[in-house]
Coordinates of C-alpha atoms and ligand atoms in Angstrom, one line a residue:
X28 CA 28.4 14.5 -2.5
X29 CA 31.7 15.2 -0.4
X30 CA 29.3 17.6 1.6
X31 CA 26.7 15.0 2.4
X32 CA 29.2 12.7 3.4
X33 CA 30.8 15.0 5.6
X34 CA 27.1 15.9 7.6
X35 CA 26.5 12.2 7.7
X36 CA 29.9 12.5 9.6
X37 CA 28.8 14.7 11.8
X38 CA 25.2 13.2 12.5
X39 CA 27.3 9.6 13.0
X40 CA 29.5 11.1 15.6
X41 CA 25.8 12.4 17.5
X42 CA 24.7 8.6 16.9
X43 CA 27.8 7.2 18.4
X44 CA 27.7 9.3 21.2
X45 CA 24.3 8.4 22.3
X46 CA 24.1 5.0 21.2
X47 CA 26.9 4.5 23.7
X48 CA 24.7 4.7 26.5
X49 CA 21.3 3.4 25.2
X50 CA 23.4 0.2 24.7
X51 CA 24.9 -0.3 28.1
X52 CA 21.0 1.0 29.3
X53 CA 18.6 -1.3 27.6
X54 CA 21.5 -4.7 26.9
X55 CA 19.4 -7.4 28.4
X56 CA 16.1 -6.1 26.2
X57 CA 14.8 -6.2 23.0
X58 CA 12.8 -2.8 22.3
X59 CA 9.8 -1.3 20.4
X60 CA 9.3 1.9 22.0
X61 CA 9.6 3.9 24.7
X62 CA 7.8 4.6 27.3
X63 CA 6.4 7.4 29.4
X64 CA 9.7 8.0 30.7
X65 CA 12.0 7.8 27.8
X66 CA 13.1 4.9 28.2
X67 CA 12.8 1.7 25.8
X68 CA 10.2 -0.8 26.7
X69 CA 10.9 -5.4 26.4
X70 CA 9.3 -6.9 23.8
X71 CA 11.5 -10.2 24.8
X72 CA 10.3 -9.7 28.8
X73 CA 9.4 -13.5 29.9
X74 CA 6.1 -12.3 31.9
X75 CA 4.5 -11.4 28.3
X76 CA 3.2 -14.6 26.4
X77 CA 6.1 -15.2 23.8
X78 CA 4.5 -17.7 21.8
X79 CA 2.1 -15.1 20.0
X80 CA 3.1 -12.2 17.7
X81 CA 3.5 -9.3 20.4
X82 CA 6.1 -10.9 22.7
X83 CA 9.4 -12.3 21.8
X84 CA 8.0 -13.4 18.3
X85 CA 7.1 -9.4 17.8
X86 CA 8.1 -9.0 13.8
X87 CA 10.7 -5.9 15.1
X88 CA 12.3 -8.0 17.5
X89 CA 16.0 -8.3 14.7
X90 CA 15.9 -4.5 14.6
X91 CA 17.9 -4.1 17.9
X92 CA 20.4 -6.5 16.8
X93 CA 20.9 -5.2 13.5
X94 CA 21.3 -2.2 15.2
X95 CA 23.9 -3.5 17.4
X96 CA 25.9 -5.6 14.1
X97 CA 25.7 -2.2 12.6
X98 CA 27.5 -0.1 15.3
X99 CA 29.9 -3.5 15.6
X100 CA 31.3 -3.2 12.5
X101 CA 31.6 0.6 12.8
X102 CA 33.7 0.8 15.8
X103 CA 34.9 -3.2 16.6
X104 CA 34.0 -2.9 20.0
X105 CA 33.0 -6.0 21.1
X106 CA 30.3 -5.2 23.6
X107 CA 27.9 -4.8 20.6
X108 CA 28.5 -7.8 19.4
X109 CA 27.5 -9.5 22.6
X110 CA 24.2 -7.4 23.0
X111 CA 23.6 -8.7 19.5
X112 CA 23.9 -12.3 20.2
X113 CA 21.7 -11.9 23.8
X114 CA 19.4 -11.0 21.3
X115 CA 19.9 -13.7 18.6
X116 CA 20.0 -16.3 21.8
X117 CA 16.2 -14.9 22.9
X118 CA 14.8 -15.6 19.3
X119 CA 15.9 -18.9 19.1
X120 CA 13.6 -19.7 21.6
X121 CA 10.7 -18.4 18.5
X122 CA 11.3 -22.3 16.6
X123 CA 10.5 -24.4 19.1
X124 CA 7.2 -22.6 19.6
X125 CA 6.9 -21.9 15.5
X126 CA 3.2 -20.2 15.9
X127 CA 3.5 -17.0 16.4
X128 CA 6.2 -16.3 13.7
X129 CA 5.3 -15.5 10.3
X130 CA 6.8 -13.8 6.9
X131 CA 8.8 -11.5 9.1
X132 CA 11.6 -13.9 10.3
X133 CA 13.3 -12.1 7.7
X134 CA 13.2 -9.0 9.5
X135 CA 14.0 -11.0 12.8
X136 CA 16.7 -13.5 11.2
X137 CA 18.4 -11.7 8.2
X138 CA 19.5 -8.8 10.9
X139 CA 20.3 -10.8 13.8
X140 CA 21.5 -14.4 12.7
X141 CA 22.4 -14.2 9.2
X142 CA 24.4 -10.4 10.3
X143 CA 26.4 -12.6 12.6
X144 CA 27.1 -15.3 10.1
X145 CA 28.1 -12.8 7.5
X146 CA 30.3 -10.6 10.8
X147 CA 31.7 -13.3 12.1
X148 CA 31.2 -16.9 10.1
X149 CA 29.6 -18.2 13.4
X150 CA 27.5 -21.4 12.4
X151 CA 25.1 -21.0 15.3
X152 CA 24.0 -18.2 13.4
X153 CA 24.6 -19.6 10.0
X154 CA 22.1 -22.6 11.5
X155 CA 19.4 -20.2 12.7
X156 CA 19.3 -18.0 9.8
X157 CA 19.2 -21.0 7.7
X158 CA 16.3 -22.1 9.3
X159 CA 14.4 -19.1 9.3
X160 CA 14.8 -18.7 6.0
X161 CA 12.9 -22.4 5.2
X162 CA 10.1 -21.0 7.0
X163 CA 9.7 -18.5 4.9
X164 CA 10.2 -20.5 2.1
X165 CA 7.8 -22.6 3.3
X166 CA 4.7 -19.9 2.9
X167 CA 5.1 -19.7 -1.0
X168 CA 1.9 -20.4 -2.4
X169 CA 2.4 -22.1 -5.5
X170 CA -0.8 -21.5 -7.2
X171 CA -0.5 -17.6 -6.7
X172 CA 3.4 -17.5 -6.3
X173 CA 3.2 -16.0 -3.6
X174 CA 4.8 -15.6 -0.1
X175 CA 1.3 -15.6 2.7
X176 CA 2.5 -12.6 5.0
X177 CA 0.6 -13.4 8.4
X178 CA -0.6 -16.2 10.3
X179 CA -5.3 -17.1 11.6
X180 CA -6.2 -13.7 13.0
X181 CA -10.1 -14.4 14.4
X182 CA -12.1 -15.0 11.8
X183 CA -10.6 -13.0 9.4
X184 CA -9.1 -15.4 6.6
X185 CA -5.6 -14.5 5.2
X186 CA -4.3 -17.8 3.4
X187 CA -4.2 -15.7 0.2
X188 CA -2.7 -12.4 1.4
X189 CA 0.4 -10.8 0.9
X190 CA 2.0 -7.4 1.7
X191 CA 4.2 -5.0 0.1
X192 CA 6.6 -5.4 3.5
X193 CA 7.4 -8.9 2.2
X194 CA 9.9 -6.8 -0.6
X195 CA 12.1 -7.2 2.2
X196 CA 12.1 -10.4 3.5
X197 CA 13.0 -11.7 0.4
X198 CA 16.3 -10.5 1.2
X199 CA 16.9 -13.7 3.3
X200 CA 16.3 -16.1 0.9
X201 CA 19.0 -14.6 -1.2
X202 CA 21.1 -15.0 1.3
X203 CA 20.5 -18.3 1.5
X204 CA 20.5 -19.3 -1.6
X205 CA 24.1 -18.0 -1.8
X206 CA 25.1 -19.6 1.6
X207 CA 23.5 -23.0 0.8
X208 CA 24.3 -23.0 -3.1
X209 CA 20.4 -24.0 -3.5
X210 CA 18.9 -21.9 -5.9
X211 CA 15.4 -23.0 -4.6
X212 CA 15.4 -20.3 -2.0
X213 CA 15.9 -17.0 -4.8
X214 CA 13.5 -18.5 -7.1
X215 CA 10.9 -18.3 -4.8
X216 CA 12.0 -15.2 -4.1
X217 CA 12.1 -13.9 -7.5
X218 CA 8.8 -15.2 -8.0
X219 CA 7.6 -13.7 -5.1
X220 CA 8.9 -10.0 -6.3
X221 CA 7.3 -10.9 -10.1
X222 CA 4.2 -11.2 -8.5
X223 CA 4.5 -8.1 -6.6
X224 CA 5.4 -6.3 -9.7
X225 CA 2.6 -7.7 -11.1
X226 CA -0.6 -6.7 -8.8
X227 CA 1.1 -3.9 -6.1
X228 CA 2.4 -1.4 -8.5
X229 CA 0.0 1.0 -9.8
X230 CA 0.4 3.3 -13.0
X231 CA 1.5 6.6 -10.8
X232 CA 4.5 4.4 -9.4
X233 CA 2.6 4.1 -5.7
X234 CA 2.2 0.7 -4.6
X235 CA -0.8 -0.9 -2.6
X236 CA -0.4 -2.4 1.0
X237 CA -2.3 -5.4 0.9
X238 CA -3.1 -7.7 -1.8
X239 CA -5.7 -10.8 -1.4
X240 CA -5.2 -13.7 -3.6
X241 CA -7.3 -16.8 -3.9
X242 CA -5.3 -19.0 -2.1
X243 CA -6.4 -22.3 -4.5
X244 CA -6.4 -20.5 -7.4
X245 CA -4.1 -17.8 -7.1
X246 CA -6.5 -15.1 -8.9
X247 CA -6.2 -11.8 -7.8
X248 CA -9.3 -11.3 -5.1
X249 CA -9.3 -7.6 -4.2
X250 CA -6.6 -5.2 -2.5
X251 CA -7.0 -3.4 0.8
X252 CA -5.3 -0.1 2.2
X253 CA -3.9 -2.1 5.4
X254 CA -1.5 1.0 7.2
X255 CA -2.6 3.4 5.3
X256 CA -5.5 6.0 5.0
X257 CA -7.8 3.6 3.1
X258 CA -8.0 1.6 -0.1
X259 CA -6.5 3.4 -3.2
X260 CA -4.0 5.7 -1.2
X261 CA -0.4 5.1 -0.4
X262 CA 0.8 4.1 2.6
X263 CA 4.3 5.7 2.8
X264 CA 6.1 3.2 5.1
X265 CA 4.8 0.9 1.9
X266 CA 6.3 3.0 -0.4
X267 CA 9.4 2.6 1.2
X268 CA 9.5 -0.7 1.4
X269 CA 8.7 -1.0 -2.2
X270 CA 11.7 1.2 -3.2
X271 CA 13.9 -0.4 -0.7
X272 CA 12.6 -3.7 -1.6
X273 CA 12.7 -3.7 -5.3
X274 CA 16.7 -2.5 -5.1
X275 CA 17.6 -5.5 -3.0
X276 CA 15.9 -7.9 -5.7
X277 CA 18.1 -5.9 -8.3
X278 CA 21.4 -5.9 -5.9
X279 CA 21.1 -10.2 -5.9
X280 CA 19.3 -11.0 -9.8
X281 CA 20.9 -8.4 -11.2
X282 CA 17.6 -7.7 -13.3
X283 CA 17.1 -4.7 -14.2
X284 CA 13.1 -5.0 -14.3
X285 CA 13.8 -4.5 -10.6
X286 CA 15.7 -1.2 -10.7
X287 CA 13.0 0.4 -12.9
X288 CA 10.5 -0.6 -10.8
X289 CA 12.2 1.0 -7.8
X290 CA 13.1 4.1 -9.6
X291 CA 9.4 4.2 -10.5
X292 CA 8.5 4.1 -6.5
X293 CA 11.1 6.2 -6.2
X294 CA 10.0 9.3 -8.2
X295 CA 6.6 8.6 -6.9
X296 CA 7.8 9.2 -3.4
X297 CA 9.9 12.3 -4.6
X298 CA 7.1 14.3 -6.3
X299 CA 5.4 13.7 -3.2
X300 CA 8.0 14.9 -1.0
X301 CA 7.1 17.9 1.1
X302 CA 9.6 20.9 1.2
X303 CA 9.9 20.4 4.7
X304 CA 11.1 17.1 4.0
X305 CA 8.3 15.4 6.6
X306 CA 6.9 12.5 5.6
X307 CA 3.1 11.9 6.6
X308 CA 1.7 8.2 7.5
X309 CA 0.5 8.3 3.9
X310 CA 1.1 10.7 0.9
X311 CA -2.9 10.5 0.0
X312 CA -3.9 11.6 3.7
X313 CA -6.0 14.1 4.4
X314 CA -4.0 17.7 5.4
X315 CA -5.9 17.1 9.2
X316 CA -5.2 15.4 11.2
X317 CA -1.4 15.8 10.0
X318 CA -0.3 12.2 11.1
X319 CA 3.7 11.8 10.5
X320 CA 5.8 8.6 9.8
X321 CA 9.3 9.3 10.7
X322 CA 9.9 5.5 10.2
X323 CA 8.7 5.5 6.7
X324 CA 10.3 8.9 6.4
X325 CA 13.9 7.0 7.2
X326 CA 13.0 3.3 5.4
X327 CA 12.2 5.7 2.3
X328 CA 15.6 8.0 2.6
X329 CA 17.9 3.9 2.9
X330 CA 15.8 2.9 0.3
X331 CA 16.6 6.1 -2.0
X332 CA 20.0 5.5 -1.4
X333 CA 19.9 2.2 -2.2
X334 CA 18.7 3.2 -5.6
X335 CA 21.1 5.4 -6.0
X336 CA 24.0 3.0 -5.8
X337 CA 23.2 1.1 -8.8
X338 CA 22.0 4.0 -11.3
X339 CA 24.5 6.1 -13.5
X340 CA 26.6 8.9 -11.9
X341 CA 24.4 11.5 -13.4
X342 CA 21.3 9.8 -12.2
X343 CA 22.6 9.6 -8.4
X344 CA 22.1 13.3 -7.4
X345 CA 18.2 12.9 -7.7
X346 CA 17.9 10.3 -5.2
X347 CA 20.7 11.1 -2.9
X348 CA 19.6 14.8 -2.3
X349 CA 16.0 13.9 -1.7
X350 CA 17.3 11.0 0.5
X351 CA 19.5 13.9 2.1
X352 CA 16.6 16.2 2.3
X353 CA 14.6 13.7 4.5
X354 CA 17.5 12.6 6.7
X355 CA 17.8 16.3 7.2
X356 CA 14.5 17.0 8.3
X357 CA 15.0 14.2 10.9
X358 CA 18.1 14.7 12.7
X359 CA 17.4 18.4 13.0
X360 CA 13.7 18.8 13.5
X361 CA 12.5 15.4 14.6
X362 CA 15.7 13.7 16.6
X363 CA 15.7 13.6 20.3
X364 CA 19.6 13.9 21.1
X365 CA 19.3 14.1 25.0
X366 CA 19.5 11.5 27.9
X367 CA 15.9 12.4 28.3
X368 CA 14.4 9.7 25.9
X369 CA 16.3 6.3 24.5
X370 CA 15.3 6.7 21.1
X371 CA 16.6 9.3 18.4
X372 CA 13.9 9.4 15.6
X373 CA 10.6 10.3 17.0
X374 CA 7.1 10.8 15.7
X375 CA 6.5 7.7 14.4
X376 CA 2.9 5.8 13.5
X377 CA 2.5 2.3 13.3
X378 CA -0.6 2.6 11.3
X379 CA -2.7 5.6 10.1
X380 CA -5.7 4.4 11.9
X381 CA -4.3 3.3 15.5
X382 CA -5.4 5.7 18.3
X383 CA -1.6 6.3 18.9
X384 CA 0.5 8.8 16.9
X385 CA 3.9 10.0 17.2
X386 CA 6.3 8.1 19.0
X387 CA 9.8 6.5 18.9
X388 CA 10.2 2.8 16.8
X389 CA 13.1 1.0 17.2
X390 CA 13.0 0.0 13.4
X391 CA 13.1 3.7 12.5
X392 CA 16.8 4.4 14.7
X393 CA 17.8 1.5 12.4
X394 CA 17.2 3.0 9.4
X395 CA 17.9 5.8 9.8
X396 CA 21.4 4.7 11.3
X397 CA 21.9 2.3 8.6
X398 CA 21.6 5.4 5.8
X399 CA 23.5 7.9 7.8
X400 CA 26.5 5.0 7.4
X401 CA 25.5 4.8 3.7
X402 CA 25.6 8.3 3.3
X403 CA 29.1 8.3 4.8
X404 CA 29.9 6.1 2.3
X405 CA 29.8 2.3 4.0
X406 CA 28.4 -0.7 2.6
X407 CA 25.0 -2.4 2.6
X408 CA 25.9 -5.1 5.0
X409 CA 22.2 -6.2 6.1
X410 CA 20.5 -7.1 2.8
Ligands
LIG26 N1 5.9 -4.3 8.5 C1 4.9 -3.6 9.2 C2 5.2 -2.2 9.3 O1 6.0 -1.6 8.6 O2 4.6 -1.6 10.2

């Protein structure tokens, strides 16, 4: 272990270094990706419509300033702590327009706002996060106990569905459950993540993207393959979120239906693990095209690691070194280092389908940054 800590070390001091400059680069923005010049794009630019779910409500938009809480608490310096709060400042804006935002204010709030409160006790924050997380709240279905992941697209009607993703928004309403003292927010939660357990996880340990539930009823409808290559095959960004997920709802109930059913993701995603250690958009893909996922690639390795803080010594080996293997793979073979692009991880894929493939995700230098600290032995402070 002493030897993974030191390479996570190593890899930090790379991250510092370049993180350094990206910072000061891209401070009045709040990126996706880059573009063709290396450099990151502005998903909170004015000019683009904010009030739908591509401008400033865009579901990544808390990665940046997770990003920029993490690296705050790594080295104090306070200039990421104000690039964190330019940030939080821009998505208040998101509740007075309410549309456009949807089951992922957790990943906008819990990483930006609830960060900050947690950093710093700042009630502004405390206020915002607190808010957020009564919107989420307020898409549990009671009939299907469920939390409704997206808002109307067209005609398509998704009242009754829910995604795998959701795992980790959950991780917001334990937070304020424990801020507020109201249990309501965790037992929705809770049975948000029984529900999951319930109709996502199949016998192998994979776990569906998409599940459609009648939104009167609650009865199961049907289950689609969403990111993935199709219905019936894993989506690996999915598995990740599963195994992340699932750990999170262990690390705040304490039940341990929870860890087994992230172990059980777990060893799914390590007998599926390539020896090169790259991870393809989904482990049931055809061999051509060879689509990659370097986000799901780094949201499986934090989630691994997560794992493996709450099993037995002798257990903790089998997740770190696969979690290892994968961070490996990435810093040497698919991390751009230079001043030539603003992002490290590259080869990302949003979805196995899109007609774009392979490039840089803000949400994947967040992970990935996040375990490298884990690795070296820091706390979980995000969820
Ligand atoms: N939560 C959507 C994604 O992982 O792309």
């Amino acid at each position: 272990m002493e030897k993974y800590q030191a390479w996570a070390g190593e890899t930090l001091a790379k991250v510092r270094a370049k993180m350094a400059w990206v910072s000061e680069k891209n401070k009045d923005k709040i990126p996706y990706t880059t573009d063709e010049t290396g450099s990151y794009d502005d998903r909170s630019d004015p000019t683009v419509s904010w009030n739908r779910d591509d401008g400033l409500n865009w579901w990544t938009n808390g990665f940046w300033g997770g990003l920029m809480w993490l690296l705050y608490r790594d080295t104090g310096e306070e200039r990421y702590a104000e690039i964190a709060r330019c940030t939080e400042k821009k998505l208040e804006q998101c509740f007075s327009d309410f549309y456009g935002l949807h089951h992922d204010v957790g990943f906008m709030y819990l990483l930006t706002s609830a960060a900050d409160c947690k950093l710093t006790g700042s009630g502004d924050a405390r206020r915002n996060a607190l808010h957020a997380a009564n919107l989420l709240a307020g898409r549990f279905n009671p009939a299907g106990r469920f939390i409704r992941a997206w808002n109307e697209n067209g005609d398509k009607d998704v009242r009754g569905w829910a995604i795998i993703d959701c795992m980790m928004n959950l991780s917001l309403l334990y937070w304020a459950s424990q801020e507020s003292g109201d249990p309501r927010f965790r037992q929705i939660a809770v049975m948000h993540a029984d529900t999951t357990l319930k109709h996502f996880l199949r016998p192998d340990g994979s776990v569906r993207h998409i599940v459609e539930f009648d939104p009167e009823t609650g009865a199961f409808v049907r289950d689609y393959g969403g990111q993935g290559y199709e219905q019936g095959s894993s989506w690996t960004r999915g598995q990740g979120w599963a195994v992340y997920g699932f750990a999170n709802s262990y690390a705040h109930t304490g039940d341990p239906v929870y860890l087994d059913v992230a172990k059980r993701v777990a060893h799914y995603c390590i007998a599926n693990l390539r020896e090169d250690g790259i991870i393809p958009v989904d482990f049931r893909q055809p061999e051509d095209p060879a689509w990659e996922d370097s986000c799901g690639a780094c949201v499986i390795a934090d989630g691994l690691l997560e794992v493996a803080r709450f099993v037995p010594d002798c257990e903790k080996p089998l997740y770190t070194c696969a979690a290892v293997k994968i961070l490996k793979a990435i810093a040497e073979t698919r991390a751009d280092w230079s001043e030539n692009c603003d992002a490290v991880v590259q080869n990302c894929t949003a979805a196995y389908h899109d007609e774009k493939h392979h490039f840089p995700m803000v949400y994947a230098d967040y992970f990935f940054i996040e375990a490298l600290y884990k690795l070296a032995g820091g706390e979980n402070l995000i969820w």
